[in-house]
Each structure stands twice: as structure tokens, then as C-alpha cells.
Tab-separated table of C-alpha atoms and ligand atoms in Angstrom:
chain	number	residue	atom	x	y	z
A	16	UNK	CA	-8.308	89.896	-5.983
A	17	UNK	CA	-8.606	87.302	-3.255
A	18	UNK	CA	-10.606	84.739	-5.338
A	19	UNK	CA	-8.136	85.141	-8.228
A	20	UNK	CA	-5.214	84.522	-5.902
A	21	UNK	CA	-6.731	81.377	-4.480
A	22	UNK	CA	-7.519	80.159	-8.024
A	23	UNK	CA	-3.907	80.665	-9.073
A	24	UNK	CA	-2.718	78.845	-5.936
A	25	UNK	CA	-5.043	75.923	-6.624
A	26	UNK	CA	-3.860	75.752	-10.236
A	27	UNK	CA	-0.261	75.679	-9.013
A	28	UNK	CA	-0.967	72.801	-6.616
A	29	UNK	CA	-2.830	70.879	-9.327
A	30	UNK	CA	0.045	71.448	-11.763
A	31	UNK	CA	2.594	70.174	-9.266
A	32	UNK	CA	0.546	67.113	-8.343
A	33	UNK	CA	-0.211	66.219	-11.987
A	34	UNK	CA	3.440	66.511	-12.939
A	35	UNK	CA	4.315	64.318	-9.936
A	36	UNK	CA	1.801	61.569	-10.910
A	37	UNK	CA	3.031	61.512	-14.500
A	38	UNK	CA	6.580	60.967	-13.225
A	39	UNK	CA	5.824	58.348	-10.606
A	40	UNK	CA	3.225	56.234	-12.404
A	41	UNK	CA	3.772	52.759	-13.717
A	42	UNK	CA	2.663	54.063	-17.101
A	43	UNK	CA	5.714	56.263	-17.271
A	44	UNK	CA	7.944	53.296	-16.525
A	45	UNK	CA	6.162	51.139	-19.131
A	46	UNK	CA	6.564	53.946	-21.689
A	47	UNK	CA	10.261	54.097	-20.841
A	48	UNK	CA	10.596	50.312	-21.218
A	49	UNK	CA	8.605	50.475	-24.472
A	50	UNK	CA	6.506	47.694	-22.980
A	51	UNK	CA	3.032	47.846	-24.423
A	52	UNK	CA	0.527	45.289	-25.514
A	53	UNK	CA	1.110	46.134	-29.180
A	54	UNK	CA	4.846	45.498	-28.850
A	55	UNK	CA	4.891	41.892	-29.995
A	56	UNK	CA	8.641	41.776	-30.585
A	57	UNK	CA	9.296	41.870	-26.844
A	58	UNK	CA	7.040	38.845	-26.417
A	59	UNK	CA	8.397	36.923	-29.382
A	60	UNK	CA	12.183	37.044	-29.149
A	61	UNK	CA	14.624	35.801	-26.554
A	62	UNK	CA	15.641	38.987	-24.682
A	63	UNK	CA	19.418	39.150	-25.220
A	64	UNK	CA	21.491	41.891	-26.860
A	65	UNK	CA	23.966	39.418	-28.414
A	66	UNK	CA	22.257	36.284	-29.728
A	67	UNK	CA	25.222	34.125	-28.736
A	68	UNK	CA	24.543	34.809	-25.052
A	69	UNK	CA	22.525	31.953	-23.581
A	70	UNK	CA	19.656	32.714	-21.230
A	71	UNK	CA	20.076	31.173	-17.803
A	72	UNK	CA	16.738	29.917	-16.510
A	73	UNK	CA	16.761	29.159	-12.808
A	74	UNK	CA	14.093	26.726	-11.714
A	75	UNK	CA	12.593	25.947	-8.344
A	76	UNK	CA	10.153	23.142	-7.790
A	77	UNK	CA	8.321	22.735	-4.514
A	78	UNK	CA	6.221	19.714	-3.669
A	79	UNK	CA	2.928	20.729	-2.078
A	80	UNK	CA	1.399	17.292	-1.846
A	81	UNK	CA	1.455	13.712	-3.018
A	82	UNK	CA	-2.127	13.100	-4.025
A	83	UNK	CA	-2.114	9.634	-5.460
A	84	UNK	CA	0.189	6.839	-6.482
A	85	UNK	CA	-1.411	4.470	-8.942
A	86	UNK	CA	0.378	1.141	-8.926
A	87	UNK	CA	-1.692	-0.233	-11.793
A	88	UNK	CA	-1.057	2.628	-14.212
A	89	UNK	CA	2.387	3.412	-12.780
A	90	UNK	CA	1.646	7.102	-12.327
A	91	UNK	CA	2.199	9.522	-9.470
A	92	UNK	CA	-0.102	12.483	-9.001
A	93	UNK	CA	1.426	15.342	-7.096
A	94	UNK	CA	0.778	18.998	-6.513
A	95	UNK	CA	3.802	21.098	-7.436
A	96	UNK	CA	4.672	24.732	-7.592
A	97	UNK	CA	7.237	25.909	-10.128
A	98	UNK	CA	9.171	29.178	-10.179
A	99	UNK	CA	11.286	30.307	-13.123
A	100	UNK	CA	13.758	33.158	-13.044
A	101	UNK	CA	15.597	34.595	-16.006
A	102	UNK	CA	17.011	37.916	-17.160
A	103	UNK	CA	15.566	40.213	-19.766
A	104	UNK	CA	18.425	42.455	-20.868
A	105	UNK	CA	16.122	45.074	-22.357
A	106	UNK	CA	13.828	45.658	-19.396
A	107	UNK	CA	16.086	47.419	-16.916
A	108	UNK	CA	15.699	50.778	-15.292
A	109	UNK	CA	17.094	52.926	-12.589
A	110	UNK	CA	14.617	52.978	-9.681
A	111	UNK	CA	15.679	56.469	-8.588
A	112	UNK	CA	14.468	57.867	-11.924
A	113	UNK	CA	10.975	56.515	-11.309
A	114	UNK	CA	10.230	57.506	-7.733
A	115	UNK	CA	11.909	54.345	-6.436
A	116	UNK	CA	9.778	51.785	-8.304
A	117	UNK	CA	11.935	48.692	-8.221
A	118	UNK	CA	9.494	46.028	-9.311
A	119	UNK	CA	6.597	45.723	-11.666
A	120	UNK	CA	4.063	43.093	-12.613
A	121	UNK	CA	2.891	42.805	-16.189
A	122	UNK	CA	0.562	40.357	-17.950
A	123	UNK	CA	2.190	37.126	-18.944
A	124	UNK	CA	1.334	37.485	-22.623
A	125	UNK	CA	3.419	40.672	-22.964
A	126	UNK	CA	6.755	38.977	-22.420
A	127	UNK	CA	8.944	36.204	-23.715
A	128	UNK	CA	8.798	33.159	-21.451
A	129	UNK	CA	11.097	30.136	-21.693
A	130	UNK	CA	9.220	27.066	-22.887
A	131	UNK	CA	10.286	24.665	-20.169
A	132	UNK	CA	8.195	21.513	-19.927
A	133	UNK	CA	8.090	18.399	-17.809
A	134	UNK	CA	9.062	15.270	-19.710
A	135	UNK	CA	7.111	12.807	-17.531
A	136	UNK	CA	3.965	14.912	-17.595
A	137	UNK	CA	0.958	12.742	-18.363
A	138	UNK	CA	-1.699	15.084	-17.021
A	139	UNK	CA	-4.291	16.857	-19.101
A	140	UNK	CA	-3.804	20.482	-20.095
A	141	UNK	CA	-6.331	21.823	-17.620
A	142	UNK	CA	-4.174	20.821	-14.707
A	143	UNK	CA	-1.674	23.688	-15.112
A	144	UNK	CA	-2.460	27.018	-13.546
A	145	UNK	CA	-0.008	29.691	-14.631
A	146	UNK	CA	0.157	32.863	-12.682
A	147	UNK	CA	-1.421	35.515	-14.956
A	148	UNK	CA	1.337	38.018	-14.273
A	149	UNK	CA	5.117	38.126	-14.310
A	150	UNK	CA	7.204	40.091	-11.852
A	151	UNK	CA	9.955	42.306	-13.232
A	152	UNK	CA	12.689	43.835	-11.152
A	153	UNK	CA	14.785	46.865	-12.047
A	154	UNK	CA	17.848	44.710	-12.760
A	155	UNK	CA	15.937	42.927	-15.543
A	156	UNK	CA	15.256	39.754	-13.607
A	157	UNK	CA	11.934	38.090	-14.398
A	158	UNK	CA	9.951	35.776	-12.183
A	159	UNK	CA	7.155	33.537	-13.454
A	160	UNK	CA	5.377	31.023	-11.268
A	161	UNK	CA	2.906	28.266	-11.921
A	162	UNK	CA	1.261	25.528	-9.968
A	163	UNK	CA	0.257	22.238	-11.403
A	164	UNK	CA	-1.594	19.090	-10.543
A	165	UNK	CA	1.052	16.915	-12.082
A	166	UNK	CA	0.362	13.349	-13.084
A	167	UNK	CA	3.767	12.001	-13.957
A	168	UNK	CA	4.728	8.594	-15.169
A	169	UNK	CA	6.990	6.789	-12.799
A	170	UNK	CA	8.317	3.283	-12.968
A	171	UNK	CA	7.273	1.880	-9.612
A	172	UNK	CA	9.294	-0.968	-8.213
A	173	UNK	CA	6.829	-2.971	-6.136
A	174	UNK	CA	9.086	-5.848	-5.187
A	175	UNK	CA	9.079	-4.842	-1.530
A	176	UNK	CA	5.437	-3.717	-1.370
A	177	UNK	CA	4.201	-2.495	1.126
A	178	UNK	CA	7.621	-1.579	2.508
A	179	UNK	CA	8.728	0.058	-0.715
A	180	UNK	CA	10.496	3.297	-1.542
A	181	UNK	CA	9.937	4.905	-4.891
A	182	UNK	CA	12.232	7.191	-6.849
A	183	UNK	CA	10.238	9.305	-9.239
A	184	UNK	CA	11.883	11.741	-11.582
A	185	UNK	CA	10.460	15.037	-12.741
A	186	UNK	CA	12.603	16.297	-15.622
A	187	UNK	CA	12.485	19.836	-16.974
A	188	UNK	CA	13.448	20.360	-20.571
A	189	UNK	CA	13.151	23.168	-23.057
A	190	UNK	CA	11.152	21.976	-26.015
A	191	UNK	CA	12.593	24.215	-28.754
A	192	UNK	CA	15.793	25.765	-27.486
A	193	UNK	CA	19.113	23.947	-27.325
A	194	UNK	CA	21.875	24.403	-24.784
A	195	UNK	CA	23.280	27.417	-26.686
A	196	UNK	CA	20.064	29.318	-26.111
A	197	UNK	CA	18.773	28.166	-22.730
A	198	UNK	CA	20.755	26.885	-19.781
A	199	UNK	CA	18.703	25.329	-16.988
A	200	UNK	CA	19.857	25.813	-13.436
A	201	UNK	CA	18.487	25.776	-9.934
A	202	UNK	CA	17.884	28.677	-7.625
A	203	UNK	CA	17.727	26.766	-4.322
A	204	UNK	CA	19.757	23.815	-3.112
A	205	UNK	CA	18.422	20.280	-2.708
A	206	UNK	CA	18.287	20.436	1.082
A	207	UNK	CA	16.464	23.765	1.078
A	208	UNK	CA	13.882	22.439	-1.362
A	209	UNK	CA	13.394	19.261	0.687
A	210	UNK	CA	13.026	21.246	3.900
A	211	UNK	CA	10.586	23.740	2.427
A	212	UNK	CA	8.576	20.964	0.783
A	213	UNK	CA	8.365	19.056	4.051
A	214	UNK	CA	7.148	22.186	5.815
A	215	UNK	CA	4.531	23.196	3.288
A	216	UNK	CA	3.371	19.684	2.427
A	217	UNK	CA	-0.360	19.645	3.064
A	218	UNK	CA	-1.282	16.141	2.032
A	219	UNK	CA	0.868	13.084	1.592
A	220	UNK	CA	-1.663	10.281	1.817
A	221	UNK	CA	0.034	7.044	2.594
A	222	UNK	CA	3.403	8.411	1.502
A	223	UNK	CA	6.280	10.100	3.249
A	224	UNK	CA	8.643	12.444	1.425
A	225	UNK	CA	12.232	11.296	1.964
A	226	UNK	CA	14.268	13.762	-0.075
A	227	UNK	CA	14.524	15.634	-3.349
A	228	UNK	CA	17.705	15.309	-5.413
A	229	UNK	CA	18.625	17.530	-8.321
A	230	UNK	CA	20.845	16.456	-11.206
A	231	UNK	CA	21.562	17.774	-14.658
A	232	UNK	CA	21.486	15.237	-17.431
A	233	UNK	CA	22.889	15.810	-20.902
A	234	UNK	CA	20.593	14.615	-23.645
A	235	UNK	CA	21.697	13.158	-26.951
A	236	UNK	CA	21.132	16.365	-28.897
A	237	UNK	CA	23.192	18.329	-26.401
A	238	UNK	CA	20.361	19.977	-24.506
A	239	UNK	CA	20.361	19.963	-20.749
A	240	UNK	CA	17.713	18.279	-18.702
A	241	UNK	CA	17.153	19.342	-15.133
A	242	UNK	CA	16.054	16.241	-13.223
A	243	UNK	CA	14.370	16.368	-9.824
A	244	UNK	CA	14.383	12.932	-8.229
A	245	UNK	CA	11.687	12.723	-5.577
A	246	UNK	CA	12.126	9.829	-3.178
A	247	UNK	CA	9.002	8.809	-1.292
A	248	UNK	CA	8.390	5.893	1.028
A	249	UNK	CA	5.114	4.157	1.736
A	250	UNK	CA	3.576	4.063	5.198
A	251	UNK	CA	3.036	0.304	5.465
A	252	UNK	CA	0.962	0.123	8.667
A	253	UNK	CA	-2.440	-0.306	7.008
A	254	UNK	CA	-1.224	-3.085	4.739
A	255	UNK	CA	0.522	-4.719	7.661
A	256	UNK	CA	-2.632	-4.732	9.789
A	257	UNK	CA	-5.088	-5.359	6.987
A	258	UNK	CA	-3.218	-7.839	4.944
A	259	UNK	CA	-0.034	-9.409	6.215
A	260	UNK	CA	-1.192	-10.022	9.787
A	261	UNK	CA	-4.522	-11.668	8.799
A	262	UNK	CA	-2.662	-13.971	6.428
A	263	UNK	CA	-0.270	-14.833	9.221
A	264	UNK	CA	-3.163	-15.569	11.572
A	265	UNK	CA	-4.828	-17.752	8.971
A	266	UNK	CA	-1.618	-19.721	8.762
A	267	UNK	CA	-1.537	-20.034	12.554
A	268	UNK	CA	-5.193	-21.111	12.566
A	269	UNK	CA	-4.403	-23.738	9.995
A	270	UNK	CA	-1.557	-24.984	12.146
A	271	UNK	CA	-3.827	-25.045	15.175
A	272	UNK	CA	-6.491	-26.988	13.296
A	273	UNK	CA	-4.284	-30.079	13.483
A	274	UNK	CA	-5.422	-30.368	17.086
A	275	UNK	CA	-9.126	-30.530	16.178
A	276	UNK	CA	-10.595	-33.968	16.780
A	277	UNK	CA	-10.498	-36.015	13.574
A	278	UNK	CA	-13.662	-38.020	14.115
A	279	UNK	CA	-16.137	-35.142	14.119
A	280	UNK	CA	-15.270	-34.151	10.543
A	281	UNK	CA	-15.112	-30.489	11.521
A	282	UNK	CA	-11.397	-30.318	10.858
A	283	UNK	CA	-11.749	-30.528	7.117
A	284	UNK	CA	-14.515	-27.930	6.887
A	285	UNK	CA	-12.528	-25.587	9.135
A	286	UNK	CA	-9.503	-25.863	6.897
A	287	UNK	CA	-11.574	-25.213	3.784
A	288	UNK	CA	-13.008	-22.087	5.449
A	289	UNK	CA	-9.488	-20.832	6.128
A	290	UNK	CA	-8.574	-21.484	2.503
A	291	UNK	CA	-11.597	-19.486	1.316
A	292	UNK	CA	-10.686	-16.562	3.567
A	293	UNK	CA	-7.201	-16.499	2.087
A	294	UNK	CA	-8.587	-16.498	-1.438
A	295	UNK	CA	-10.650	-13.402	-0.566
A	296	UNK	CA	-7.429	-11.634	0.445
A	297	UNK	CA	-5.833	-12.792	-2.816
A	298	UNK	CA	-8.672	-11.118	-4.726
A	299	UNK	CA	-8.039	-7.843	-2.903
A	300	UNK	CA	-4.335	-8.103	-3.705
A	301	UNK	CA	-5.106	-8.566	-7.383
A	302	UNK	CA	-6.912	-5.214	-7.379
A	303	UNK	CA	-4.005	-3.444	-5.738
A	304	UNK	CA	-1.010	-4.550	-7.734
A	305	UNK	CA	-0.216	-4.443	-11.429
A	306	UNK	CA	0.666	-7.535	-13.348
A	307	UNK	CA	4.341	-6.848	-13.930
A	308	UNK	CA	5.972	-10.140	-14.573
A	309	UNK	CA	9.627	-9.197	-14.324
A	310	UNK	CA	9.633	-8.180	-10.676
A	311	UNK	CA	7.015	-10.146	-8.799
A	312	UNK	CA	6.121	-8.366	-5.554
A	313	UNK	CA	7.218	-10.234	-2.455
A	314	UNK	CA	3.725	-9.953	-1.036
A	315	UNK	CA	2.361	-11.937	-3.983
A	316	UNK	CA	4.864	-14.685	-3.241
A	317	UNK	CA	3.847	-14.525	0.401
A	318	UNK	CA	0.129	-14.848	-0.413
A	319	UNK	CA	0.602	-17.592	-2.957
A	320	UNK	CA	2.809	-19.575	-0.596
A	321	UNK	CA	0.361	-19.263	2.298
A	322	UNK	CA	-2.439	-20.326	-0.030
A	323	UNK	CA	-0.429	-23.303	-1.281
A	324	UNK	CA	0.516	-24.362	2.251
A	325	UNK	CA	-3.061	-24.256	3.489
A	326	UNK	CA	-4.241	-25.982	0.324
A	327	UNK	CA	-1.703	-28.749	0.920
A	328	UNK	CA	-2.865	-29.169	4.497
A	329	UNK	CA	-6.487	-29.436	3.267
A	330	UNK	CA	-5.418	-32.209	0.904
A	331	UNK	CA	-3.658	-33.961	3.755
A	332	UNK	CA	-6.733	-33.651	5.968
A	333	UNK	CA	-8.772	-35.183	3.143
A	334	UNK	CA	-6.383	-38.110	2.856
A	335	UNK	CA	-6.406	-38.736	6.606
A	336	UNK	CA	-10.172	-38.501	6.765
A	337	UNK	CA	-10.434	-40.920	3.825
A	338	UNK	CA	-8.137	-43.433	5.536
A	339	UNK	CA	-10.063	-43.137	8.764
A	340	UNK	CA	-13.351	-43.630	6.965
A	341	UNK	CA	-11.959	-46.656	5.160
A	342	UNK	CA	-10.844	-48.103	8.451
A	343	UNK	CA	-14.074	-47.117	10.152
A	344	UNK	CA	-16.159	-48.950	7.539
A	345	UNK	CA	-14.160	-52.170	8.058
A	346	UNK	CA	-14.272	-51.782	11.833
A	347	UNK	CA	-17.959	-50.948	11.933
A	348	UNK	CA	-18.979	-54.404	10.715
A	349	UNK	CA	-16.914	-55.966	13.475
A	350	UNK	CA	-18.342	-53.596	16.032
A	351	UNK	CA	-21.858	-54.286	14.870
A	352	UNK	CA	-21.349	-58.026	15.544
A	353	UNK	CA	-19.938	-57.202	18.957
A	354	UNK	CA	-22.957	-55.046	19.719
A	355	UNK	CA	-25.361	-57.804	18.707
A	356	UNK	CA	-23.494	-60.270	20.921
A	357	UNK	CA	-23.782	-57.916	23.851
A	358	UNK	CA	-27.448	-57.378	23.108
A	359	UNK	CA	-28.074	-61.085	23.016
A	360	UNK	CA	-26.218	-61.587	26.271
A	361	UNK	CA	-28.166	-58.789	27.858
A	362	UNK	CA	-31.349	-60.321	26.594
A	363	UNK	CA	-30.354	-63.694	28.048
A	364	UNK	CA	-29.594	-61.984	31.336
A	365	UNK	CA	-32.906	-60.222	31.138
A	366	UNK	CA	-34.682	-63.516	30.564
A	367	UNK	CA	-32.967	-65.206	33.473
A	368	UNK	CA	-33.291	-62.324	35.849
A	369	UNK	CA	-37.014	-61.885	35.517
A	370	UNK	CA	-37.267	-65.646	36.147
A	371	UNK	CA	-35.343	-65.146	39.378
A	372	UNK	CA	-37.499	-62.182	40.200
A	373	UNK	CA	-40.573	-64.282	39.653
A	374	UNK	CA	-39.108	-66.923	41.948
A	375	UNK	CA	-38.362	-64.347	44.610
A	376	UNK	CA	-41.898	-63.187	45.185
A	377	UNK	CA	-42.899	-66.863	45.401
A	378	UNK	CA	-40.175	-67.386	48.015
A	379	UNK	CA	-41.122	-64.220	49.738
A	380	UNK	CA	-44.737	-64.916	50.123
A	381	UNK	CA	-43.590	-65.253	53.705
A	382	UNK	CA	-42.989	-61.974	55.586
A	383	UNK	CA	-39.894	-60.438	53.892
A	384	UNK	CA	-36.587	-60.664	55.737
A	385	UNK	CA	-34.643	-57.490	55.199
A	386	UNK	CA	-31.052	-58.984	55.337
A	387	UNK	CA	-32.177	-61.803	53.006
A	388	UNK	CA	-33.536	-59.318	50.440
A	389	UNK	CA	-30.320	-57.294	50.532
A	390	UNK	CA	-28.259	-60.394	49.841
A	391	UNK	CA	-30.315	-61.163	46.781
A	392	UNK	CA	-29.901	-57.593	45.515
A	393	UNK	CA	-26.123	-57.809	46.054
A	394	UNK	CA	-25.998	-61.032	44.089
A	395	UNK	CA	-27.840	-59.434	41.206
A	396	UNK	CA	-25.502	-56.441	41.298
A	397	UNK	CA	-22.425	-58.649	41.172
A	398	UNK	CA	-23.770	-60.624	38.285
A	399	UNK	CA	-24.614	-57.457	36.307
A	400	UNK	CA	-21.137	-56.070	37.011
A	401	UNK	CA	-19.482	-59.256	35.824
A	402	UNK	CA	-21.563	-59.267	32.671
A	403	UNK	CA	-20.669	-55.698	31.935
A	404	UNK	CA	-16.953	-56.275	32.501
A	405	UNK	CA	-17.058	-59.189	30.150
A	406	UNK	CA	-18.795	-57.159	27.496
A	407	UNK	CA	-16.329	-54.264	27.874
A	408	UNK	CA	-13.357	-56.592	27.623
A	409	UNK	CA	-14.694	-57.992	24.369
A	410	UNK	CA	-15.259	-54.453	23.146
A	411	UNK	CA	-11.684	-53.424	23.907
A	412	UNK	CA	-10.287	-56.383	22.065
A	413	UNK	CA	-12.219	-55.609	18.904
A	414	UNK	CA	-11.964	-51.810	19.001
A	415	UNK	CA	-8.172	-51.383	18.706
A	416	UNK	CA	-7.347	-49.135	15.704
A	417	UNK	CA	-7.119	-50.791	12.355
A	418	UNK	CA	-4.159	-50.698	10.006
A	419	UNK	CA	-5.415	-47.697	8.014
A	420	UNK	CA	-6.107	-45.606	11.067
A	421	UNK	CA	-2.552	-46.205	12.210
A	422	UNK	CA	-1.215	-45.163	8.789
A	423	UNK	CA	-3.408	-42.055	8.941
A	424	UNK	CA	-2.045	-41.211	12.367
A	425	UNK	CA	1.547	-41.553	11.180
A	426	UNK	CA	0.879	-39.481	8.067
A	427	UNK	CA	-0.767	-36.849	10.210
A	428	UNK	CA	2.097	-36.492	12.648
A	429	UNK	CA	4.830	-36.583	9.997
A	430	UNK	CA	2.988	-34.050	7.874
A	431	UNK	CA	2.396	-31.802	10.856
A	432	UNK	CA	6.114	-31.802	11.686
A	433	UNK	CA	7.119	-30.981	8.128
A	434	UNK	CA	4.345	-28.434	7.768
A	435	UNK	CA	5.325	-26.681	10.964
A	436	UNK	CA	8.988	-26.575	9.942
A	437	UNK	CA	8.140	-25.289	6.453
A	438	UNK	CA	5.915	-22.550	7.849
A	439	UNK	CA	8.602	-21.478	10.300
A	440	UNK	CA	11.327	-21.387	7.648
A	441	UNK	CA	9.049	-19.520	5.258
A	442	UNK	CA	8.025	-16.901	7.820
A	443	UNK	CA	11.643	-16.420	8.862
A	444	UNK	CA	12.698	-15.985	5.251
A	445	UNK	CA	9.978	-13.407	4.521
A	446	UNK	CA	10.785	-11.455	7.672
A	447	UNK	CA	14.488	-11.432	6.848
A	448	UNK	CA	13.995	-10.322	3.250
A	449	UNK	CA	11.569	-7.560	4.189
A	450	UNK	CA	13.527	-6.460	7.205
A	451	UNK	CA	16.875	-6.350	5.422
A	452	UNK	CA	15.449	-3.927	2.887
A	453	UNK	CA	13.565	-1.779	5.340
A	454	UNK	CA	15.547	-1.713	8.591
B	518	NAG	C1	28.620	38.542	-29.271
B	518	NAG	O1	29.175	37.526	-28.442
B	518	NAG	C2	30.277	36.867	-29.018
B	518	NAG	C3	30.688	35.753	-28.106
B	518	NAG	O2	30.548	36.127	-26.785
B	518	NAG	C4	31.414	37.850	-29.269
B	518	NAG	O3	32.464	37.200	-29.893
B	518	NAG	C5	30.905	38.988	-30.146
B	518	NAG	O4	31.903	39.964	-30.261
B	518	NAG	C6	29.658	39.602	-29.538
B	518	NAG	N1	29.115	40.642	-30.464
B	518	NAG	C7	28.863	41.869	-30.072
B	518	NAG	C8	28.345	42.784	-31.136
B	518	NAG	O5	29.030	42.244	-28.929
């Protein structure tokens, strides 16, 4: 009797537990919702009881990172995370009837999903990663999420590069449904989205997220477009240190080169070296910026002007050096004659002096008087000094700068004044324009 009783007891427990699992399983709920893989109608049609009711799709877009901004191709690559919420009027249940199950996840392919796309999307199809499941809640609210490596087209305004701010729009639009069928809305406010994005942002590169604005734009056909405007600003420090400051120092070096001595000829080669260094920077700039002709970046103007200024000063140095050479050639002939005169005089002196020296030993065959010898030496010294003074005086008379050298000097000083003033005005102007936009 005892084994039979225990068997009956076990059967009772098993019966209770099996009946409990059949009540509380997800399968039971799916059976109740008539949600099976074979049920294609649920996946095909917009889930409303009255077709005139539009489906409200609430979007949320979070910015996880700004990966790349390509100035040449005018694209922005970002990492975004999209959430969509909508209501399925057929998939509702009472949680108390199903052991308190209030949410469910089902494969994405089982359900109807609004076809919301990004208008500016220029990325390849492999860049979207949809979550394989959709969350259902007992009230019929659906939640689908996706993350995407989004390459979006964005018209970049590079006028103030590298102190620029860019407004890039990411517009959501239903491809096939008009405003009667799908209404796009937002779940979170602009400030919440901006705050969350700033918190979760992993990588921003050289960019700083300013804010995210949300607007709804009516299209021509009457459909709504949900537009997220992402404002980002560039961190200009690298460009400032790597580009603008070196150019500025080259300009200063060029200014300073006016104080290099003209005669050595090093001035011109120094200036040409500075010009070459600037052209290297110009090459780098060409790789960075696109060739948009309508809005020329300020930095291009800056570079070109610095290049032109230094080029002008090289030309001026050439002119001055030419004038000096011209003058030097005329003067050299004169100087050469002076030199020969001096040489001849020296030679004459040399001829006379040795004669005197020859006389002296004859005179001094007698025992040499020291005071007498000193007097003779003094005489010789005086005569040499006089000869030298005479020669120097002649030199000074002939060596005064020629007409061309004077012209060169005047050109040099006038040009330097104008050059200095131009550089100052130009630098002031650039600083003002950049600062007014940034500060
Ligand atoms: C469907 O909705 C329209 C507009 O809201 C309404 O006029 C119509 O009576 C509804 N039909 C049914 C069967 O509820």
C-alpha cells in the first residue's frame, strides 16, 4: 500500500507542476497572442485595428562617438544608437493572467517594423547592426534598437578652419509610409539626449559635441522628417601649434632677416629657405582642405598672403643685392687703383728704408749707442705711421658709397617700413576675424 500511495502522491505533484509550467510559460503567452513564425500577417501589416489610425513612432538617437570628419569628401562618420518605440494594438495581454509576465522578446522577423531610414546615410549596408530581437510589453508597446556606424553627408563650412563649428543633420524619414500612416516623434528631449550623449561618448577625436537639436520638417509630399542637428566644434590646438604658429614664426624670421648683413649674400639665401619652408606647409594644407571655391577657408588666405609677403621680400632682397653688386663692380675698379697706388708707395718706402738700413750699419760700425739707435727707430716708426695715415685717408675718400648703394639703402629701409606695417595690419586683421567668430 505504501509504495502505491507514494506513487499517487508523486503523480499529483507532477500533475500540479506540469499544469503550472503550461500556464506560466512564454509559449502559452505566444499562443494567446497568436504570435508564431508561420503567422506572416502579423509581420506584414501595420498593427492597427482601424486603418485610419496613424502609428506613432518615437525615436531616440544617441551619439556614441564621432569617428571621423572628412573635409575632402564632406562626410562625417559617427557611431549612433537608435531606439524606436511604437504600439502594436494586437499584441496586448493582462500580465496577471500569465503569472505576471509583463514583457517578452521575440525575433525581429516575426513583427512589423516601421521602415525609418536616415536620409543623409552614405555608409555601406554592413555598417548597421540591428538588435536581433524586439521587446514587447503587455500594453502593446514595442521597442526595437539598432546601432550603426553612420557615414553621413554633411556640408562642412570650412571658412573658419581650424576654429570652425559644424552643423550636421541626421534626418529620419519613413520610406514608404506617408504622414497618415506613420507619425515620427521623439521620446526624450533635446537636453536629455545631449547630456546622455556627452556622458556615453567614448571617442570624439578632434571634435567636441556642442549640442543636439531636434526639429520636425514637413516634406513636399506631406510626410514628416525628424531632423537631428548635431553641432560639433573642432579642437584647434594641433592646427594652431602645427600650422598657424610656424607660419607666424616664418613671417617673423623674414622680418628679422632684414638685419642680416647685406654684403655676405646670406640674406637672400636665408629668405629663399624661409619661402621653401612655407611652401612645404602649403602642400600639407592642400591635403587637408577640399577645393571649394565659393567659401575659401581663411587659413588658405592666411597661407597665401604669408607666402606672397615673403616672396615679395625675396624679390626686394634680390633687387637690393643687384644694386649693391652693380655699385660694387664700379667701385672695385676704383679701389683696385687705390690698392696699386698704396702698394707702389709701400714699395717705394721699402726701397728707401732698406737703403737707410744699409746706411745704418755702415754708420754703426762704431760701437752702437743705445739712445742713438732708439732715435732712428722712432724716426722710422713716425714715417711708417704717416705713410699709413696718408694711405687710409686716400682710401676713405674713394670708398664712400656709390649712387646705387645709396638707392639700395633707401629702397631697403622704405620697403622694410611698408613690409612691417603690412605684416602688422594683416596679422591684426586675421586675429580679429578669427577671434570675432570664436570668442
Ligand atoms: C475608424 O476611424 C475613423 C476616424 O477616426 C472613424 O471615423 C471610423 O468610425 C473608425 N471605424 C471603426 C470601425 O471604428
